PDB file of C-alpha atoms in Angstrom:
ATOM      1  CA  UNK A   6       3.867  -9.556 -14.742  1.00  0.00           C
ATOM      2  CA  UNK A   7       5.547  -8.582 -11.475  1.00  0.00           C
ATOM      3  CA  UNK A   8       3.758  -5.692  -9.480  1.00  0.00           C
ATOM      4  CA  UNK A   9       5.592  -3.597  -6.756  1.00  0.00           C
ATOM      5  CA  UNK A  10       4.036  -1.574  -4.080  1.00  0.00           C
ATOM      6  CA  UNK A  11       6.824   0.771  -1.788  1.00  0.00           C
ATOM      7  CA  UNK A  12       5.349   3.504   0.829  1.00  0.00           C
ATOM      8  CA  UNK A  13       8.580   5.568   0.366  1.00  0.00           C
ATOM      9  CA  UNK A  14       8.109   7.411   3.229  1.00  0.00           C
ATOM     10  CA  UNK A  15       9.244  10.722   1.001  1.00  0.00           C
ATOM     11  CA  UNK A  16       9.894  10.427  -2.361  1.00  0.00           C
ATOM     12  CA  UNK A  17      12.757  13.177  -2.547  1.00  0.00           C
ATOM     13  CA  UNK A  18      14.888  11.869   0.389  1.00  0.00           C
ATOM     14  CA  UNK A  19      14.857   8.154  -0.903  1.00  0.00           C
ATOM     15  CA  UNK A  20      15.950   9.426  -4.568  1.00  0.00           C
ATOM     16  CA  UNK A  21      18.827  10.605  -2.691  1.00  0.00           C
ATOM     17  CA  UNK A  22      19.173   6.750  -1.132  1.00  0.00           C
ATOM     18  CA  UNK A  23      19.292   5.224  -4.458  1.00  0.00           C
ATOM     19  CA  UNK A  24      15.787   5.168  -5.536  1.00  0.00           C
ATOM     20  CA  UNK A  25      16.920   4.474  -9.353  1.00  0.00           C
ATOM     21  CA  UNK A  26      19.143   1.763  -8.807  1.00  0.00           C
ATOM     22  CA  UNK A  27      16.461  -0.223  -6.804  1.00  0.00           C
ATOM     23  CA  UNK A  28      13.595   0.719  -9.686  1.00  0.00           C
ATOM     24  CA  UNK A  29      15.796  -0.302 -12.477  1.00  0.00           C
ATOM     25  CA  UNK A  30      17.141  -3.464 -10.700  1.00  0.00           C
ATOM     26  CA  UNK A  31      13.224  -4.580  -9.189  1.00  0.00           C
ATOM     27  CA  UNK A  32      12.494  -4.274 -13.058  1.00  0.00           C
ATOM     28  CA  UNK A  33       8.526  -4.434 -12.254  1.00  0.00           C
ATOM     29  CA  UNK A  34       5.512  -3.662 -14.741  1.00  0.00           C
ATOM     30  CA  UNK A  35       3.680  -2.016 -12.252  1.00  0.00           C
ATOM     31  CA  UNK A  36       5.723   0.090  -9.375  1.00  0.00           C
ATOM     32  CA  UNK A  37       3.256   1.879  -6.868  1.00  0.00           C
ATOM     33  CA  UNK A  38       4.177   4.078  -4.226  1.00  0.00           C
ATOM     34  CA  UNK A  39       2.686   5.672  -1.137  1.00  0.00           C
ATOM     35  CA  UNK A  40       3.658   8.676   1.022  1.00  0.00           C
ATOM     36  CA  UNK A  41       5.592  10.580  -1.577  1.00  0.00           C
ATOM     37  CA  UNK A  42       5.011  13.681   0.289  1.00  0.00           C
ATOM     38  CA  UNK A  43       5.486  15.908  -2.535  1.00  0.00           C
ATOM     39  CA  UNK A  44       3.265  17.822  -4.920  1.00  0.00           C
ATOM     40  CA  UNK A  45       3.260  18.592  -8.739  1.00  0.00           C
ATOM     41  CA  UNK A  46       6.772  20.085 -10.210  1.00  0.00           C
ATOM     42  CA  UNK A  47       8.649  19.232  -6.818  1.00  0.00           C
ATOM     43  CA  UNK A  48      10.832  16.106  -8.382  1.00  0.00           C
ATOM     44  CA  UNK A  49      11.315  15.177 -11.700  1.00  0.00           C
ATOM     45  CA  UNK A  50      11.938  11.669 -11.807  1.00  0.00           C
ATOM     46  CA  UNK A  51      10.697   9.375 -14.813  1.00  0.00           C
ATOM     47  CA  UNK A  52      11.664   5.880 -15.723  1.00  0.00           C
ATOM     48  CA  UNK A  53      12.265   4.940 -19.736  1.00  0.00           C
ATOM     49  CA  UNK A  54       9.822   3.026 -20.890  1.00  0.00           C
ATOM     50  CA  UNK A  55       7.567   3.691 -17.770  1.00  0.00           C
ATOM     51  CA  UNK A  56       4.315   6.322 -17.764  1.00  0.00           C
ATOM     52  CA  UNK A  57       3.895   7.602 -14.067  1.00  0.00           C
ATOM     53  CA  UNK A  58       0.574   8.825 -12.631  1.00  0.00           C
ATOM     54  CA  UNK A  59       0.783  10.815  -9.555  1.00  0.00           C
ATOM     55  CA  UNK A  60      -2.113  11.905  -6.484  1.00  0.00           C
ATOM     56  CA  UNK A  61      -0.689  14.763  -4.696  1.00  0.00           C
ATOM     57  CA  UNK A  62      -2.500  15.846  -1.201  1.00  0.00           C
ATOM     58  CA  UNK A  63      -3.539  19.293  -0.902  1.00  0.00           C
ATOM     59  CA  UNK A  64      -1.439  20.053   2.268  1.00  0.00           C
ATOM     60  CA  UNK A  65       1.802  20.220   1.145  1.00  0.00           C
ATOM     61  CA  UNK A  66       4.774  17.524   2.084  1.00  0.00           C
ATOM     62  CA  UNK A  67       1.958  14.968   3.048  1.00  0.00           C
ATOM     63  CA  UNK A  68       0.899  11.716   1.875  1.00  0.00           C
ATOM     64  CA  UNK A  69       0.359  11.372  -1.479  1.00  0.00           C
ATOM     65  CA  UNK A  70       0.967   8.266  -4.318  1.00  0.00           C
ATOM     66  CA  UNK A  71       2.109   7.403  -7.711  1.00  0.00           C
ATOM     67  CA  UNK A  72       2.459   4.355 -10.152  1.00  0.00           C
ATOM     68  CA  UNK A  73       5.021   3.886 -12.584  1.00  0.00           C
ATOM     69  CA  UNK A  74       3.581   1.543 -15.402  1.00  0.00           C
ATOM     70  CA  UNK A  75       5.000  -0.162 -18.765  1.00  0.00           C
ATOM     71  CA  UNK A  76       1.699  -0.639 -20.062  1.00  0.00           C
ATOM     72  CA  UNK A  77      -0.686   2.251 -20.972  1.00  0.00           C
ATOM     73  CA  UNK A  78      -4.138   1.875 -19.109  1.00  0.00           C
ATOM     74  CA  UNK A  79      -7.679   2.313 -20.575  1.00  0.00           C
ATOM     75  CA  UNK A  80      -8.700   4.782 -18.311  1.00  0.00           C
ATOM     76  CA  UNK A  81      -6.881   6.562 -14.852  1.00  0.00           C
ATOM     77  CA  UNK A  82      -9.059   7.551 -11.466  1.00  0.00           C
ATOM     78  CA  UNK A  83      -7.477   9.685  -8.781  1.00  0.00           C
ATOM     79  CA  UNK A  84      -9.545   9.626  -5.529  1.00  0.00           C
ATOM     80  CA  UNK A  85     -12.539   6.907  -4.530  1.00  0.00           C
ATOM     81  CA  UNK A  86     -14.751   9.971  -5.944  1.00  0.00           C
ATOM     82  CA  UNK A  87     -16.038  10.700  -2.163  1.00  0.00           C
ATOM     83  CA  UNK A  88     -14.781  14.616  -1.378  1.00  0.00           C
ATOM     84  CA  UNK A  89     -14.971  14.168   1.956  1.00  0.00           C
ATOM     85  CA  UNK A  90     -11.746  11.844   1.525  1.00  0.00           C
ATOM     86  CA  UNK A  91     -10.198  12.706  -1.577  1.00  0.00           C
ATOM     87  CA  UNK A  92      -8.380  15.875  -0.682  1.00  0.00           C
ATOM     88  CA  UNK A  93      -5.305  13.814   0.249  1.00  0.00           C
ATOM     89  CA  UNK A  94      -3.789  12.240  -2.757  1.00  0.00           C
ATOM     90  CA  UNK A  95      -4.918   8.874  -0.985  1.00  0.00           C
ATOM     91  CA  UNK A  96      -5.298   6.547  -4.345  1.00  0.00           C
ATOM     92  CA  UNK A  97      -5.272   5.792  -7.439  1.00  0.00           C
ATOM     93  CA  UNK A  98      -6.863   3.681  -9.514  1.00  0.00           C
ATOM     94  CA  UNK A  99      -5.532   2.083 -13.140  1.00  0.00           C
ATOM     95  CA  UNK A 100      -8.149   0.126 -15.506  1.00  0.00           C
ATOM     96  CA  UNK A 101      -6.114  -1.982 -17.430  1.00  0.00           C
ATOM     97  CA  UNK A 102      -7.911  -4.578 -20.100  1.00  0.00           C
ATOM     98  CA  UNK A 103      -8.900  -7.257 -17.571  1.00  0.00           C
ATOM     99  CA  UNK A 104      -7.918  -5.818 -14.363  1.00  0.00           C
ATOM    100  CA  UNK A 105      -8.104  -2.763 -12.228  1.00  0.00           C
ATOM    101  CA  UNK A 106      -4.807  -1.832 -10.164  1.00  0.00           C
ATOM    102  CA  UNK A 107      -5.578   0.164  -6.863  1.00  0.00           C
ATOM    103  CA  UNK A 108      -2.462   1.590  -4.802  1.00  0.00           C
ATOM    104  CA  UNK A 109      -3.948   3.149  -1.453  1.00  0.00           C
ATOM    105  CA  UNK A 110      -2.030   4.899   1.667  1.00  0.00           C
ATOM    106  CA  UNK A 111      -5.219   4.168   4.293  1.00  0.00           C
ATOM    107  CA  UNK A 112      -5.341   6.692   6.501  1.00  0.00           C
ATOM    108  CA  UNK A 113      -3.270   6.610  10.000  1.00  0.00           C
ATOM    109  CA  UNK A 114      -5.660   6.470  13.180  1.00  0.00           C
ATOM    110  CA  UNK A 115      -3.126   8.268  15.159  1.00  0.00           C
ATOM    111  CA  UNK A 116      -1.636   8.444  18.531  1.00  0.00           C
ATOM    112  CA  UNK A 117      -4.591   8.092  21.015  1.00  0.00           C
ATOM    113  CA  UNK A 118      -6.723   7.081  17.735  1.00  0.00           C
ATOM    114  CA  UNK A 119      -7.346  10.397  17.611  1.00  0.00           C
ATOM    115  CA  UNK A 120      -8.208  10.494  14.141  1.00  0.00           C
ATOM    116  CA  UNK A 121      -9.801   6.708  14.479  1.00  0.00           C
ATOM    117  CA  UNK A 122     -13.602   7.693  13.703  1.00  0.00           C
ATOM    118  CA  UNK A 123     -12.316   9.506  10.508  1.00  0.00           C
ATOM    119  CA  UNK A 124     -10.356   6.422   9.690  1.00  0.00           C
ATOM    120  CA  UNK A 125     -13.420   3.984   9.933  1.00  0.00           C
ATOM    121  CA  UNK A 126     -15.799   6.188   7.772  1.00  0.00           C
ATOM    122  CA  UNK A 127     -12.709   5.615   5.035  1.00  0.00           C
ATOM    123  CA  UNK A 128     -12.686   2.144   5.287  1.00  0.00           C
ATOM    124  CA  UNK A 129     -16.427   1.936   5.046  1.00  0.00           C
ATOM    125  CA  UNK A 130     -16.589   3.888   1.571  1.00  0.00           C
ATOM    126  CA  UNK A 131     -13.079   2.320   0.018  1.00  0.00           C
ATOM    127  CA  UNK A 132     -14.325  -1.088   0.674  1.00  0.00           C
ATOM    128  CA  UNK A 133     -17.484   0.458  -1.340  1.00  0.00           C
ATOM    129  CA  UNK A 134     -15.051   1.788  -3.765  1.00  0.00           C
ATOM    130  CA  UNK A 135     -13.332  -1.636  -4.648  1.00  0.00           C
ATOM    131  CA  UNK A 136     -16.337  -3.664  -4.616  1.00  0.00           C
ATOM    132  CA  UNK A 137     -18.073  -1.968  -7.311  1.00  0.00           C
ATOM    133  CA  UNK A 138     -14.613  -2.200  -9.161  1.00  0.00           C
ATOM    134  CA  UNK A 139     -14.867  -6.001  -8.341  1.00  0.00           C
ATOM    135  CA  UNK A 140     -18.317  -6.469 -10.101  1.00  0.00           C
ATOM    136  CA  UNK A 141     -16.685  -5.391 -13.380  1.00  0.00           C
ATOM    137  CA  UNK A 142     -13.270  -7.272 -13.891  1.00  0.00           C
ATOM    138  CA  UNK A 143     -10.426  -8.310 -11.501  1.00  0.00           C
ATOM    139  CA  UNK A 144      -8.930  -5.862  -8.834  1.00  0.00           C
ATOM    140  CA  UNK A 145      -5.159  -5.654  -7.654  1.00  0.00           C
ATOM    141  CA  UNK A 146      -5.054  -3.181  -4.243  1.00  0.00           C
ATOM    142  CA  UNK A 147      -1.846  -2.623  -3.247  1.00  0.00           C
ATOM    143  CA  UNK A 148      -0.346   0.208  -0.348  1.00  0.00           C
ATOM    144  CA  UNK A 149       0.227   0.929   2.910  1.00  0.00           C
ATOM    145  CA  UNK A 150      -2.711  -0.262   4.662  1.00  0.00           C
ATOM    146  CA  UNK A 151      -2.339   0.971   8.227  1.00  0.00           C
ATOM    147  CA  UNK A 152      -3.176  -2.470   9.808  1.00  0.00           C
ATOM    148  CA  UNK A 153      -1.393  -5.520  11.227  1.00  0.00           C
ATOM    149  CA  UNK A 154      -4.342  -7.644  10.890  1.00  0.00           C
ATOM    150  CA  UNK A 155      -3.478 -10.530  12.659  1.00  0.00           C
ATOM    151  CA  UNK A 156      -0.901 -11.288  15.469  1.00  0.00           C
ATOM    152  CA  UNK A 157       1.121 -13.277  13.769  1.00  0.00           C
ATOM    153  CA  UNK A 158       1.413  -9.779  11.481  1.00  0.00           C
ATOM    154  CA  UNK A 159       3.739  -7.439  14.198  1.00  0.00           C
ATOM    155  CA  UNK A 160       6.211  -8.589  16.723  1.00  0.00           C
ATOM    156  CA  UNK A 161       4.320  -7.547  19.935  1.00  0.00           C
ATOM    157  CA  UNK A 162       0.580  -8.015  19.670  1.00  0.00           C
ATOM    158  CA  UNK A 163      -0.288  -7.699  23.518  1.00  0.00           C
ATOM    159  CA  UNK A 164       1.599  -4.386  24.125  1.00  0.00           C
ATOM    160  CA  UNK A 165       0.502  -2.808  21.023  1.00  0.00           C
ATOM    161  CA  UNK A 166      -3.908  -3.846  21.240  1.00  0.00           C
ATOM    162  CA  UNK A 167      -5.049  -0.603  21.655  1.00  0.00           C
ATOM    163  CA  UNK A 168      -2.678   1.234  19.635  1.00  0.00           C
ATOM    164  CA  UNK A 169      -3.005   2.769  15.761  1.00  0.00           C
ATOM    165  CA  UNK A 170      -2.554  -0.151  13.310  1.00  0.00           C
ATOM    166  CA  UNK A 171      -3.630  -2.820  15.763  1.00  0.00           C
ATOM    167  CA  UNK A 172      -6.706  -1.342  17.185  1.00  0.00           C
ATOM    168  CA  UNK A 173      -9.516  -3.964  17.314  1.00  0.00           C
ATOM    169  CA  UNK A 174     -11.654  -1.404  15.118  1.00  0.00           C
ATOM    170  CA  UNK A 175      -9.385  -1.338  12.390  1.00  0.00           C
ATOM    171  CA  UNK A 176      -8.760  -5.057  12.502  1.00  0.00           C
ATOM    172  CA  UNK A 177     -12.245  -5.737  12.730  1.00  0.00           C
ATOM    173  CA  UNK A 178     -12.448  -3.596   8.402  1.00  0.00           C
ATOM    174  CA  UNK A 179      -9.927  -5.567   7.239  1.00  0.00           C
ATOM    175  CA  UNK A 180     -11.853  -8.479   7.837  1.00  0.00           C
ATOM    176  CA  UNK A 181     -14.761  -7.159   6.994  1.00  0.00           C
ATOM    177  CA  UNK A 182     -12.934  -5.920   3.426  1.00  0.00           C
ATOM    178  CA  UNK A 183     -11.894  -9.694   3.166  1.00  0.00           C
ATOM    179  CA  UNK A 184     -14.902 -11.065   4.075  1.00  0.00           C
ATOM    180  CA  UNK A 185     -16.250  -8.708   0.942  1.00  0.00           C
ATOM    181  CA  UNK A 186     -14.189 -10.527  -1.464  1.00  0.00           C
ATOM    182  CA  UNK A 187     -11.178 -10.165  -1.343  1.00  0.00           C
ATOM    183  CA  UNK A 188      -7.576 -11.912  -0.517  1.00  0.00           C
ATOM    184  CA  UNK A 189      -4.467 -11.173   1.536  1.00  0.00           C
ATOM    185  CA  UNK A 190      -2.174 -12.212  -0.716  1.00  0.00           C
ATOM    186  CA  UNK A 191       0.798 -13.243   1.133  1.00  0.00           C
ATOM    187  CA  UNK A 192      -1.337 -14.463   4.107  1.00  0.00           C
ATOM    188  CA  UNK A 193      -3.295 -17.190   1.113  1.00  0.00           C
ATOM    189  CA  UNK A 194       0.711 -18.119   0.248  1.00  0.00           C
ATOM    190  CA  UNK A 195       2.389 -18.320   3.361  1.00  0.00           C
ATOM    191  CA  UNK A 196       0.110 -18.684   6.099  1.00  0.00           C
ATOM    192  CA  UNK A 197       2.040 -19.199   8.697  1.00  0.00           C
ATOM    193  CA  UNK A 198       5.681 -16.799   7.838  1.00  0.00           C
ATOM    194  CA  UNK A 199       6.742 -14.442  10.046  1.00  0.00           C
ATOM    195  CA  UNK A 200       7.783 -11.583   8.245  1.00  0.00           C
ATOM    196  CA  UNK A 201       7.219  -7.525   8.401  1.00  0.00           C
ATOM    197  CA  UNK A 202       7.481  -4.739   5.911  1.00  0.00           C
ATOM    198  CA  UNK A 203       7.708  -2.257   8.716  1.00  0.00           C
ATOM    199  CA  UNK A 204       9.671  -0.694  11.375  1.00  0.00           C
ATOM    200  CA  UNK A 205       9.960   1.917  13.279  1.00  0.00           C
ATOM    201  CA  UNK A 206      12.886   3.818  13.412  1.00  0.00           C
ATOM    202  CA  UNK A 207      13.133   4.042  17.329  1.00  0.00           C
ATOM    203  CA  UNK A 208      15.253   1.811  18.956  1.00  0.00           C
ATOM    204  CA  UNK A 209      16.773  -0.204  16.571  1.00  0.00           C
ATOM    205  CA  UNK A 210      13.713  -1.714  15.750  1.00  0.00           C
ATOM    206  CA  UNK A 211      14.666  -2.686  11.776  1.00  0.00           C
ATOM    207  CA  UNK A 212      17.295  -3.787  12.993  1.00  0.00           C
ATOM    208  CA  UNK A 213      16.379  -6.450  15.828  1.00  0.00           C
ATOM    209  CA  UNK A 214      13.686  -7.421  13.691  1.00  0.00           C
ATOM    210  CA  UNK A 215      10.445  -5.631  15.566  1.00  0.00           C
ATOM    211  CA  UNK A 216       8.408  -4.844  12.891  1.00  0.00           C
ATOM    212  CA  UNK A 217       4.605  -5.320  11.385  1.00  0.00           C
ATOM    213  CA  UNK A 218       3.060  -6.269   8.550  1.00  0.00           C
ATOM    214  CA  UNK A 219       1.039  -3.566   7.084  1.00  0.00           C
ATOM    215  CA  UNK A 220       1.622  -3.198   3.322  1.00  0.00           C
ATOM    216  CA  UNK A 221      -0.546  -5.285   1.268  1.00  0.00           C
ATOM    217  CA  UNK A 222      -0.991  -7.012  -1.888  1.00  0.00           C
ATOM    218  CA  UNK A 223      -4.683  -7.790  -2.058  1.00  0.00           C
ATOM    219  CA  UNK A 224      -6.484  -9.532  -4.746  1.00  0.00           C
ATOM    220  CA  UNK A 225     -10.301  -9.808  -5.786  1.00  0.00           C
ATOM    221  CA  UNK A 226     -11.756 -13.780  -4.850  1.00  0.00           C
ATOM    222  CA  UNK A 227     -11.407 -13.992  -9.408  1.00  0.00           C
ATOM    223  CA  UNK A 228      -8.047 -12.846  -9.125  1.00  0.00           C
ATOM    224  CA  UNK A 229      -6.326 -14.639  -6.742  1.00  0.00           C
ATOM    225  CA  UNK A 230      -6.281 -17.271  -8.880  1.00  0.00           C
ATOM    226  CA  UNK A 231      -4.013 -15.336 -11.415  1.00  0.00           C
ATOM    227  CA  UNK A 232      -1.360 -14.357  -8.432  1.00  0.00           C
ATOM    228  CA  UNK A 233       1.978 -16.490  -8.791  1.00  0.00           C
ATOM    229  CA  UNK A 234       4.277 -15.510  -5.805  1.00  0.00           C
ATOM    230  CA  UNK A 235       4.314 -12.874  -3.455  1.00  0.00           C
ATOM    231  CA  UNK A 236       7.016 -11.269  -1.642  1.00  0.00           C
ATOM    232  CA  UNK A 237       8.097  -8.832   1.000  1.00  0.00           C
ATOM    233  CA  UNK A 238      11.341  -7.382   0.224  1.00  0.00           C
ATOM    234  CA  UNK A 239      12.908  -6.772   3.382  1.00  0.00           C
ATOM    235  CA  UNK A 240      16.091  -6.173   2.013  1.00  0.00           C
ATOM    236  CA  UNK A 241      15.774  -3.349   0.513  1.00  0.00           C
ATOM    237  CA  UNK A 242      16.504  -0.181   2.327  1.00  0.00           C
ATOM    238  CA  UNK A 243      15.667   3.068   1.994  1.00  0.00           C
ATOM    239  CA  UNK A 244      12.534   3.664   4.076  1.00  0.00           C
ATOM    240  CA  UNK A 245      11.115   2.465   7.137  1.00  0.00           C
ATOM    241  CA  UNK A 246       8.824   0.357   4.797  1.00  0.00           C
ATOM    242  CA  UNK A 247      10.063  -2.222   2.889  1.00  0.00           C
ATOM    243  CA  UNK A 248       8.809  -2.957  -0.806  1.00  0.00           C
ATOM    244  CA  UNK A 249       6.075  -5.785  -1.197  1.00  0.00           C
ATOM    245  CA  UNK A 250       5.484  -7.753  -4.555  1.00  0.00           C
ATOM    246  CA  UNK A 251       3.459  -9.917  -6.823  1.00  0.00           C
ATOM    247  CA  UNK A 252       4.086 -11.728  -9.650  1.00  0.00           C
ATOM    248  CA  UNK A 253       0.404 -12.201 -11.643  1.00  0.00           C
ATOM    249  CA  UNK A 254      -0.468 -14.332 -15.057  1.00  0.00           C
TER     250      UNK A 254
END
């Protein structure tokens, strides 16, 4: 099966980029995507032979995710069931019959990590969140994570330390959500590629190549052991993200 994870970066101006050419021609089982910025009735875009699932923030034209699936779950969850965070439209969550499949967009710490402390009580309850789902069967997360975790993950570590997506706090959860169980799953495969799913759209940077690595395919310690390839689709355009892909027994 071949999973796809995409943080759009607006749902309704990428259908207008070709959105439905890429879907059809990516051909996945599972297609997740984060930031769709939209809410319920505001596109009308299904896939045959797909059911779609959608998380829409309560402030409108923000955040917000959806899957697009071949294969009809045994049970949906919207939210990591904590109010405090699930006003957003942050994640959902699909049971299938041996494996759950979790598409996130983590929260942004902000310029000036103004929104850091806010961002580190998430972490602390979604790593919660996925390691009770962990105890029952297999877990897929997939998203925009918000995090280059390593250096080798962005193009310029030292001018970037103390900035959102590199902070040493937000580092610091990823590892700790690793050390919890789970695996990076292009890191385990290509340990030492240089490659990014993300750039800004200052400067060229997409472009020249300045980008980080912060979407995600990660898999429970069980699961990794299912997970064939994985890929970062840099080719595809569209977004300021990039699509990111595995293909699973």
């Amino acid at each position: 099966m071949k999973l796809i994870s995409w943080n759009v970066n607006g749902l309704r101006a990428v259908a207008g980029k070709g959105f439905d050419s890429i879907f059809n021609e990516l051909d996945a089982d599972f297609f997740c995507l984060q930031e769709t910025k939209l809410q319920e009735g505001q596109i009308d875009m299904e896939f045959l032979g797909y059911r779609s699932y959608w998380n829409y923030a309560d402030k409108k034209g923000y955040s917000g995710t959806a899957i697009y699936s071949r294969h009809e779950p045994v049970s949906v969850t919207y939210g990591i069931g904590v109010d405090e965070f699930d006003h957003e439209g942050r994640v959902i969550t699909l049971e299938m019959p041996d494996f759950y499949l979790v598409t996130v967009y983590t929260p942004n710490s902000q310029d000036g990590l103004k929104r850091l402390d806010w961002r580190m009580a998430w972490e602390d309850e979604f790593r919660l969140f996925l390691c009770g789902l962990a105890a029952k069967k297999d877990v897929f997360v997939c998203g925009d994570m918000n995090v280059a975790h390593n250096e080798i993950d962005l193009a310029n570590p030292a001018t970037n330390h103390f900035n959102a997506g590199f902070s040493d706090e937000e580092r610091a959860k990823m590892t700790q959500l690793l050390a919890a169980g789970f695996k990076d799953t292009w890191r385990e495969l290509n340990p030492d590629t240089v490659k990014y799913s993300w750039w800004s759209y200052r400067m060229r940077a997409r472009e020249r190549n300045v980008g980080w690595r912060i979407d995600y395919f990660l898999a429970s310690d069980h699961a990794m052991s299912r997970v064939r390839s994985a890929g970062i689709l840099n080719e595809v355009m569209g977004s300021d993200h990039c699509p990111v892909e595995i293909t699973i027994d």
